[in-house]
XYZ file of C-alpha atoms in Angstrom:
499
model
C 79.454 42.731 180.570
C 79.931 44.283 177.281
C 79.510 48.278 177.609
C 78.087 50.144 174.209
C 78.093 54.419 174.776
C 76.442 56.219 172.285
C 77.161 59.665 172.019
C 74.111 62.134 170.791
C 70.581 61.404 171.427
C 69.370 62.498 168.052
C 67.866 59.816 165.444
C 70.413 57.759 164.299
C 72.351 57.347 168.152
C 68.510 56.495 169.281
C 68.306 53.641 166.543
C 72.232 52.486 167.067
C 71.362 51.983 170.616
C 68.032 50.177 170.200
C 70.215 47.795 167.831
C 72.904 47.638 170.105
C 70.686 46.304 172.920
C 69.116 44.053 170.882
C 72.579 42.344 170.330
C 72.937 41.784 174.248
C 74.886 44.944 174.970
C 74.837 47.276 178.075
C 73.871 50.512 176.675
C 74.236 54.091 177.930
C 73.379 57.131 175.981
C 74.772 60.902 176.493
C 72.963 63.619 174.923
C 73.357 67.417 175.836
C 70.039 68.465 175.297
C 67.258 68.218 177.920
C 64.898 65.377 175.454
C 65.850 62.762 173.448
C 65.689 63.850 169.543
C 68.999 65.661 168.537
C 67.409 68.297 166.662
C 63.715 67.163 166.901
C 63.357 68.649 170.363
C 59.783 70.196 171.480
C 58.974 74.221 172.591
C 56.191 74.521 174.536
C 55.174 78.339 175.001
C 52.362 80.083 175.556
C 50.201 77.013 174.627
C 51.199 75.999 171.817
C 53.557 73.354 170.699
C 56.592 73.565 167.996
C 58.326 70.413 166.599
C 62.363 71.945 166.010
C 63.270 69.602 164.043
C 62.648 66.936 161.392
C 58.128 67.581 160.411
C 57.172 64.242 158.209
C 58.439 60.330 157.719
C 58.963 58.915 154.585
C 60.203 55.845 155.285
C 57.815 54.902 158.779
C 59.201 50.745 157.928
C 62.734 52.052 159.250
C 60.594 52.810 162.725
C 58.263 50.049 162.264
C 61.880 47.959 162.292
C 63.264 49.107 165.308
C 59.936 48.333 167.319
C 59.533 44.918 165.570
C 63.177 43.875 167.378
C 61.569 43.721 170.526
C 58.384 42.109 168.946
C 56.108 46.010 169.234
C 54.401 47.504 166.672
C 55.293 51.047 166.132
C 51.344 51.933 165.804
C 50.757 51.163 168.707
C 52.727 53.736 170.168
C 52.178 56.301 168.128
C 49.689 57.340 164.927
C 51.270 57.875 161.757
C 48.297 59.940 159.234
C 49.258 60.121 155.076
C 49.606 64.335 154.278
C 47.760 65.428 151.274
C 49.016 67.099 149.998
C 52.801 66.205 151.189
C 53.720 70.004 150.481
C 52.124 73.374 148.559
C 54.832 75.075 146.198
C 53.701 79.168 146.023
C 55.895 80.689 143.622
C 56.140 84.551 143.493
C 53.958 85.316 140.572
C 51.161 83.838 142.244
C 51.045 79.973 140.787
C 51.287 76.931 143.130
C 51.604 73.286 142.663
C 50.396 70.997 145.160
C 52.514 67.881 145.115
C 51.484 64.574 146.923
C 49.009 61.887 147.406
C 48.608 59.238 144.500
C 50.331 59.510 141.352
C 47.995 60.546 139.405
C 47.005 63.322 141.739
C 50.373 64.343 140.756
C 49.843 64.111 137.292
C 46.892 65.984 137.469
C 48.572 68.927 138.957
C 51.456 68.608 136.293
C 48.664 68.709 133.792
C 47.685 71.958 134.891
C 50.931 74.062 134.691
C 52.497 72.105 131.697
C 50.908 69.624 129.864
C 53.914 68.673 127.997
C 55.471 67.159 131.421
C 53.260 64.698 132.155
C 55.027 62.100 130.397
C 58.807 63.680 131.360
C 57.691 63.300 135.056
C 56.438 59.588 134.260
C 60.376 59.309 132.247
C 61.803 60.893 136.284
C 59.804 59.089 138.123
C 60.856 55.775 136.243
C 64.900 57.315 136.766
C 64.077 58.003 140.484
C 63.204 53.796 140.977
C 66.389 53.051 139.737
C 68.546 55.465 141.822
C 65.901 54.232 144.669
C 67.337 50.591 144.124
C 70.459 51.006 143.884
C 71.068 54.144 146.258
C 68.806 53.536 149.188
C 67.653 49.697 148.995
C 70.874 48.374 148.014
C 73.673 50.506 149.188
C 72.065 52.687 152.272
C 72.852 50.247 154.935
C 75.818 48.694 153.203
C 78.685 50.480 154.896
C 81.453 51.976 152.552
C 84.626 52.202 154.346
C 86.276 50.029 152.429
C 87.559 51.738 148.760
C 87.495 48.313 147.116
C 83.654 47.734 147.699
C 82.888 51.532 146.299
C 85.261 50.689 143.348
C 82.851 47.804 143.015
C 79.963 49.900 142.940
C 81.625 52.202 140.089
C 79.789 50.891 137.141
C 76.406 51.246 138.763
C 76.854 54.427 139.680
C 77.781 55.478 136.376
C 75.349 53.593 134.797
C 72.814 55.915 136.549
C 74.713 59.311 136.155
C 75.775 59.778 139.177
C 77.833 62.412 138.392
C 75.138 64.910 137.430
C 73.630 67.361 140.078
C 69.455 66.914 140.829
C 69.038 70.028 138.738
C 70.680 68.740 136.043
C 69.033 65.277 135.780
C 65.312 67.093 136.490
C 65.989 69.366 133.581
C 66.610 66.471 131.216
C 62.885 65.666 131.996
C 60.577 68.403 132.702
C 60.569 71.606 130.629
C 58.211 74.016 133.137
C 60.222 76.328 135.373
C 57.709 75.707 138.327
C 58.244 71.956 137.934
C 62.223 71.672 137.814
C 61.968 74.074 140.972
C 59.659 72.130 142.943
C 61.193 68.804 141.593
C 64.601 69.674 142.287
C 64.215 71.268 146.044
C 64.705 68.192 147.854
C 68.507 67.945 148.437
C 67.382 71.079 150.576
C 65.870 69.110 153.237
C 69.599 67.409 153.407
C 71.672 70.561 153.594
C 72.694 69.950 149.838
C 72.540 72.736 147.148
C 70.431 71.035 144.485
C 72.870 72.708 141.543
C 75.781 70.608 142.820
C 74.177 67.867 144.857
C 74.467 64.342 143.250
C 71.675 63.223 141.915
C 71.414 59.865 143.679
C 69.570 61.849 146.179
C 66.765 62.285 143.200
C 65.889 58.825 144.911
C 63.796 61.060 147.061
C 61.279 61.246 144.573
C 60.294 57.419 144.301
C 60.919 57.018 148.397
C 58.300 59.660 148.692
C 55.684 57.808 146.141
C 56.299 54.395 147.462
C 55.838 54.960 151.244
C 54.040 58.297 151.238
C 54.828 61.185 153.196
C 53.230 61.190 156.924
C 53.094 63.332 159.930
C 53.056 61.539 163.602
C 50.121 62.718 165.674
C 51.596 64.808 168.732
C 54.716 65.904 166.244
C 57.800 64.154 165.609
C 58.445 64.744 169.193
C 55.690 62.002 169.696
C 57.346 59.513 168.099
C 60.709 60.388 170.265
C 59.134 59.726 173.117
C 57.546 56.495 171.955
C 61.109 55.302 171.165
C 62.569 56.777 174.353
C 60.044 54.474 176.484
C 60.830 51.512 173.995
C 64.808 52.423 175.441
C 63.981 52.357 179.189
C 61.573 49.345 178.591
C 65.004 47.839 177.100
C 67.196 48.811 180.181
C 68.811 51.274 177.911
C 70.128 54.429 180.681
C 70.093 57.383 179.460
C 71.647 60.553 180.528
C 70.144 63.735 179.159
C 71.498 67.639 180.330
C 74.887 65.487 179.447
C 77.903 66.782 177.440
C 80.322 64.485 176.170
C 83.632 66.406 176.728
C 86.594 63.987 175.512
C 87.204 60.451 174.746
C 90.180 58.572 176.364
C 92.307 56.758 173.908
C 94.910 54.035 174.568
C 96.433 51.966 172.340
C 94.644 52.632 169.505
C 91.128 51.902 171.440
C 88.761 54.566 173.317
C 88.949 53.123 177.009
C 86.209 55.750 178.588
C 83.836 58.733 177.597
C 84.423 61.547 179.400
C 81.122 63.426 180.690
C 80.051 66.857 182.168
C 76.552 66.996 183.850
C 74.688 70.421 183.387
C 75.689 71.283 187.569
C 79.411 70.755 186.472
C 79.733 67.426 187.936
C 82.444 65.390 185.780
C 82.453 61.596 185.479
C 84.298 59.315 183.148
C 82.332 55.801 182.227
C 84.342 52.983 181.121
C 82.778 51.485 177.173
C 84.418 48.252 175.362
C 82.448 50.181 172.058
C 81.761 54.100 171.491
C 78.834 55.146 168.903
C 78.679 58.383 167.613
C 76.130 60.196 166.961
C 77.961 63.520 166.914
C 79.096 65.981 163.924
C 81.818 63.856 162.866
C 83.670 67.329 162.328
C 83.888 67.806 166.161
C 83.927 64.526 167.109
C 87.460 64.451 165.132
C 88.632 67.951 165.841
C 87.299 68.243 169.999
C 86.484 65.234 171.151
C 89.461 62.741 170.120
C 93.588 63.863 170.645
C 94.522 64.398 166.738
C 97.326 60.974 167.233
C 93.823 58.712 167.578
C 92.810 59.739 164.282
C 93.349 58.934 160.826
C 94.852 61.813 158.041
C 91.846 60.677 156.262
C 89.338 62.002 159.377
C 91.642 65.301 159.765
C 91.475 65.728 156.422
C 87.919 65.431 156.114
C 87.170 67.181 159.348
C 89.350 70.406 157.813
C 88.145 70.329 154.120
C 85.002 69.123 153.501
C 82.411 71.565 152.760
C 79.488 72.068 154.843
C 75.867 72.683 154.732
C 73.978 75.968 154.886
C 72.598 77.273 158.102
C 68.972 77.557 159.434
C 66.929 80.530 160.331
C 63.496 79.004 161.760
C 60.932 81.264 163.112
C 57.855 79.420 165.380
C 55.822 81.844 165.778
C 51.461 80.955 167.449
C 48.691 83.085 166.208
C 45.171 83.916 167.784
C 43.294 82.820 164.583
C 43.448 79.874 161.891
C 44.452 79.806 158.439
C 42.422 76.708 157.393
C 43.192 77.521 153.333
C 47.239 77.104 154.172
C 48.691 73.139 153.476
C 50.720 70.846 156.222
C 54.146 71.883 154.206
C 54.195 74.695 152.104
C 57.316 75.914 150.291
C 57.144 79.239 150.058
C 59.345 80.264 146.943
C 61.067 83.602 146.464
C 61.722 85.373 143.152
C 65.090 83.489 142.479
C 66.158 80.516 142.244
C 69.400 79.386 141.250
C 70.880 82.930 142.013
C 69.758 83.206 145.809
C 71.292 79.273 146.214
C 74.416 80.290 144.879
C 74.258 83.628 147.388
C 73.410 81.029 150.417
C 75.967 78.550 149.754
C 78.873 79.862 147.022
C 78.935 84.033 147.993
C 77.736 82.987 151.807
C 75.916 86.482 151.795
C 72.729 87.093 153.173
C 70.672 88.259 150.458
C 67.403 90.834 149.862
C 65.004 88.140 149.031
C 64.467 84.203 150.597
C 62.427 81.127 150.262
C 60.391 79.690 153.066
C 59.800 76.320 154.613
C 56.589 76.546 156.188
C 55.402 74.251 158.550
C 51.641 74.362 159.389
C 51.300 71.391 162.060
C 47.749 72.155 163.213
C 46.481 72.053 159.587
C 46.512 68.276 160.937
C 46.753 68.262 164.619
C 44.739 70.911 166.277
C 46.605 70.448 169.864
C 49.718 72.087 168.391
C 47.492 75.131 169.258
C 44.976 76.530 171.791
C 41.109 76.357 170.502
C 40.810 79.003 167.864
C 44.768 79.665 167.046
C 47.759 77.978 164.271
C 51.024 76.984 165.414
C 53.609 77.578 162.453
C 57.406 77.264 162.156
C 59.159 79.177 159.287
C 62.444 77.641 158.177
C 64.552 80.375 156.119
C 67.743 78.425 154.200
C 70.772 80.780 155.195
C 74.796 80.732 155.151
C 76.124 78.905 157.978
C 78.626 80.461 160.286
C 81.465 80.632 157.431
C 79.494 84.124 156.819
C 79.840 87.123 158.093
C 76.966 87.581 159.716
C 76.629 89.606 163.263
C 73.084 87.014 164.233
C 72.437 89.352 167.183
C 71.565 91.865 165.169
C 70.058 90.416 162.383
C 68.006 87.591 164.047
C 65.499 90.209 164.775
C 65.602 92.129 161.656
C 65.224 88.871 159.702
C 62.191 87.505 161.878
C 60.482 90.675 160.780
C 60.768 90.299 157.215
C 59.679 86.462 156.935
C 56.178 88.147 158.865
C 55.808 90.755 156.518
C 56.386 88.687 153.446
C 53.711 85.672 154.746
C 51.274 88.273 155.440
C 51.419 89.856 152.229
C 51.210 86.258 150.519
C 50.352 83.337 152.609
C 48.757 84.745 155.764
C 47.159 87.885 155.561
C 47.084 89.893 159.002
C 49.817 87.914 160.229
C 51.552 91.000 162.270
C 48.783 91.935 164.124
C 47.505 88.174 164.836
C 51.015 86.587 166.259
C 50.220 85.954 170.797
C 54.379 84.460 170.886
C 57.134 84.231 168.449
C 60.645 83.211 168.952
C 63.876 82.081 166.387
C 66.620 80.003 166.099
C 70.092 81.058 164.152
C 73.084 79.107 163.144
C 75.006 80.422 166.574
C 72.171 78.487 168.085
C 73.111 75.202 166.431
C 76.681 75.750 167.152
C 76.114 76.153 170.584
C 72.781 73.682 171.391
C 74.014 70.643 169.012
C 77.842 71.002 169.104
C 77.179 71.825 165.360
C 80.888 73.112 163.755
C 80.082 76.528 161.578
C 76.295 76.598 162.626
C 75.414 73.535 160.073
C 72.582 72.398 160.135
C 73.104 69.170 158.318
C 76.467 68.467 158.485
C 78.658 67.921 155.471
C 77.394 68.609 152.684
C 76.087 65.785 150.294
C 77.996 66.574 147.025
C 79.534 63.703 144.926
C 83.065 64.122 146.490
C 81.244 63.840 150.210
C 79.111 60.945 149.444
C 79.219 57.304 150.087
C 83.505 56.300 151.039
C 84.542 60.108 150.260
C 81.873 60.772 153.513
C 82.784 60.114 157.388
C 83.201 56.232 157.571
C 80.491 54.550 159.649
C 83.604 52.861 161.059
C 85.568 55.068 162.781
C 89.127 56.268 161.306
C 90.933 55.622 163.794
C 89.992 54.181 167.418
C 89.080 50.744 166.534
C 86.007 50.701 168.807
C 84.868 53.784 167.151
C 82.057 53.956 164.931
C 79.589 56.516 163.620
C 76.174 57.218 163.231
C 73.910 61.016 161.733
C 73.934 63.347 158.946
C 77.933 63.066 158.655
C 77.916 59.513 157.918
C 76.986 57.277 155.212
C 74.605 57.255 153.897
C 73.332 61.200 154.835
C 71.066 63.881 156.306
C 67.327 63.280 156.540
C 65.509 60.687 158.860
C 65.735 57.747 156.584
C 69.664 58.516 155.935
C 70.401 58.895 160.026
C 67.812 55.742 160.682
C 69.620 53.865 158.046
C 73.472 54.408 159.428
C 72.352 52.982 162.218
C 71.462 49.675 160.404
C 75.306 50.284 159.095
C 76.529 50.523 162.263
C 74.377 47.581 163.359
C 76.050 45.197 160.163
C 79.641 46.345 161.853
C 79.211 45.464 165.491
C 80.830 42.524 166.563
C 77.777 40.153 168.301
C 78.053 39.873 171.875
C 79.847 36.717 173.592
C 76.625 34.883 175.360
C 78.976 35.119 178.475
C 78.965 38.983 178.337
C 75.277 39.500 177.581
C 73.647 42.065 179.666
C-alpha cells in the first residue's frame, strides 16, 4: 500500500495528512512534541489553562473543509463563538481603539479618533477585497513552484502594488497615527515587519471582516484535539514524543524517515511520499544530505531572512479583570523605531509592545472560580541577537508585570498564584525552529509566493512541504491553506494500493 509520512504535527502537517488519507493513503505522522498542534500546544499549571500558540480563527471554512471530507461537521466537535471586539489597541498616551464586530462598529470607532478616516478606511477596506481575491482566494492554494505560472501572475500583482510594504499602502488611506498603527500591525501575527512586509498580506483586513474573528471554546488546543480524533477515526497513526532525525535519499527519492523515540529507541519507516511540516530551513540544512537538494533550497535555507523571536509570558492571577478585551494589543511609545530595533539593529530595546491574550474574558475554565488566565506575547530579535536568554528571561518577565499593572491590570504583582515564559532558545530547542523563529522566513516580497520554500520539494522528488516556510505563509489560514497546495500536488492513489 501506498505509505504518506508527514513530518511535524503542527497545523498544516495535521491538514496534509487528513487530505492525504482522504486520497486512499497509509498515513503516519511524527511530531516531537508530546500533543498534536506544532506550536498550539496546552500548559496546564496550577489550574489554569494556557493556549501556546495560535488564540483566534479567521478563516473556521478551512476547518469546516477538512471535517466535511469525511462527511463531519466541524461544530460538532468543537464551538467556534464571534470575539467582540476581535482585539483592544491601548496606545501609551492613554487612547484605545477597539477594532471588530460589524463594519460599522468599526466605523464608529474610527469616527471617534479621526473623523476624516472614515471614508479612507471604506477606500482600504475596498483595496483589502482585491488583494483578498487575488492573494488568498485565487493564488493561496495554487502552488508556485513553477517561475512561468508566477511570471503569469506579474501583471496582477502589479496591478495591486504589490511592491509596497502594509505601512505604506495604510498610509495612502488613513491620516490618524492610532489608525495606521493598529491597521498596519497585522503582518506581526506572521513574523513580518509591517515597514517591509508586502502588502498582499493587507488581505488580512477583508479575511477578518468577511469571516469574523473567533475563539474555539476549550482554546485552540480544543480544536487540536477535535482534529486529532478525526485522524485516529481515519486510521491515521500517529507518533508523538517522536523526532525525525534524517531522511534516507536514493536516487533522487527519500526511501525512509529516520526516527528517535523520546527513550532513545531508533527506527527507520519505509514512505513512497514524505510531507513536511518542518522549518524548511532545517529540513534542508539537518534533515536531508546537501547532494538531495537543490542550490535553490541551500540557497534559500542560507540567505533568506527570518522572523523575529517570541517572548510570551502566561502568567494565572487570583482575581478577574472583567474591563480587559479577548486580544488586546498593548502598544509601547514607538513604533516604527522599536520594529526597526527588533528586526534591522536585532537589539533588545528599553521599551516593547504587548500581545495580550485574555482567554477567560470568554471561557471562564481557562481559570479556577474567581481568577484570569493571561499570556503576554513580547515581539523580540530572534537568536541572530546577542542575547544571553538565561539571564534576561527573568529580567524581562518582570518588566512586562510592571508595565500591565501600571496600565492594563492594576495590582498585577501582588495578584499573580503561577507564572512561567517562553524565549527564542525555547523554540529552537522545542520546535526544531533555526535562530529561535518563531514564524519562519520572513514574508517580505523577495520571500513570498516562488521566491518562498516550494510546496514541492527542491529536490527529492517525493518531497513536498507544508507550514509557515511554505507558500503561501505564517498564520492558520496560510499553514491550513499549503496543505490544500500540497493536496493539488499529490499524485491520487492507484485503487490497487488504497489503504
Amino acid at each position: 500500500m501506498s505509505q504518506v509520512v508527514v513530518v511535524g504535527g503542527g497545523f498544516g502537517g495535521i491538514a496534509a495528512a487528513l487530505r492525504a488519507r482522504k486520497k486512499g493513503y497509509a498515513v503516519t505522522l511524527i511530531d516531537r512534541c508530546p500533543r498534536l498542534g506544532g506550536r498550539a500546544q496546552v500548559f496546564e499549571r496550577a489550574g489554569f489553562k494556557h493556549d501556546a500558540g495560535p488564540t483566534v480563527l479567521t478563516a473556521p471554512f478551512l476547518f469546516e473543509e477538512l471535517f466535511a471530507l469525511f462527511g463531519q461537521s466541524l461544530h460538532d466537535h468543537v464551538k467556534l463563538v464571534p470575539l467582540k471586539p476581535w482585539y483592544r489597541f491601548e496606545f501609551a498616551d492613554g487612547n484605545h481603539f477597539d477594532y471588530g464586530g460589524t463594519l460599522e462598529d468599526t466605523l464608529a470607532e474610527i469616527r471617534r479618533i479621526n473623523p476624516d478616516d472614515v471614508e479612507g478606511y471604506r477606500r482600504l477596506l475596498e483595496q483589502s477585497k482585491k488583494l483578498y481575491d487575488i492573494g488568498f482566494t485565487k493564488l493561496s492554494d495554487h502552488p508556485f513552484h513553477s517561475i512561468a505560472f508566477m511570471f503569469a501572475q506579474l501583471p496582477h500583482l502589479a496591478r495591486l502594488g504589490a511592491w509596497r510594504t502594509v505601512w505604506q499602502m495604510v498610509c495612502r488611506y488613513l491620516k490618524s497615527d492610532y489608525l495606521r498603527q493598529a491597521f498596519s500591525i497585522q503582518p506581526l501575527l506572521v513574523g513580518g515587519n509591517p515597514f517591509d512586509t508586502t502588502c498582499i498580506y493587507g488581505l488580512i483586513h477583508f479575511l477578518e471582516q468577511a469571516h469574523g474573528v473567533h475563539f474555539a471554546m476549550g482554546g485552540t488546543g480544543a480544536l487540536v484535539d477535535a482534529l486529532g480524533t478525526l485522524m485516529v477515526e481515519q486510521g491515521i497513526e500517529i507518533k508523538l514524543n517522536t523526532t525525525v532525525t534524517s531522511l534516507t535519499n536514493q536516487n533522487g527519492q527519500i526511501k525512509s524517515v529516520e526516527i528517535e523515540s523520546e527513550d532513545g529507541h531508533q527506527k527507520s519507516l519505509r514512505c513512497d511520499y514524505v510531507i513536511s511540516n518542518a522549518d524548511p530551513v532545517h529540513l534542508y540544512k539537518d534533515l536531508l544530505p546537501k547532494q538531495a537538494t537543490k542550490w535553490t533550497a541551500r540557497f534559500k535555507a542560507d540567505r533568506w531572512r527570518k522572523s523575529m523571536g517570541l517572548f510570551v509570558l502566561f502568567f494565572g492571577t487570583d482575581t478577574q479583570y472583567p474591563k480587559v478585551a479577548h486580544h488586546t494589543i498593548w502598544m509601547g511609545p514607538r513604533y516604527k523605531e522599536l520594529l526597526d530595533d527588533i528586526f534591522n539593529r536585532k537589539v533588545l530595546a528599553d521599551d516593547f509592545s504587548i500581545y495580550l491574550h485574555r482567554p477567560t474574558a470568554t471561557d471562564p475554565s481557562f481559570a479556577p472560580e474567581g481568577g484570569d488566565s493571561f499570556y503576554a506575547l513580547v515581539p523580540v530579535p530572534n537568536l541572530q541577537a546577542d542575547i544571553d536568554w538565561e539571564k534576561t528571561g527573568p529580567i524581562l518577565a518582570d518588566r512586562v508585570i510592571d508595565a500591565l499593572g501600571q496600565r492594563t491590570l492594576p495590582g498585577l504583582r501582588e495578584h499573580i498564584v503561577d507564572q512561567f515564559f517562553m524565549t527564542p532558545v525555547d523554540f529552537k530547542e522545542r520546535y526544531l525552529s533555526p535562530d529561535g523563529a518563531g514564524f519562519s522566513v520572513s514574508p517580505i516580497f523577495s520571500q513570498s509566493a516562488w521566491f518562498r520554500f516550494h510546496n514541492r520539494g527542491e529536490g527529492p522528488t517525493n518531497l513536498f512541504l507544508v507550514g509557515a516556510g511554505t507558500h503561501p505563509g505564517a498564520g492558520l489560514p496560510g499553514v491550513v491553506s499549503s496543505a490544500k497546495v500540497v493536496d493539488r500536488l499529490l499524485p491520487e492513489v492507484e485503487l490497487s494500493q488504497r489503504l
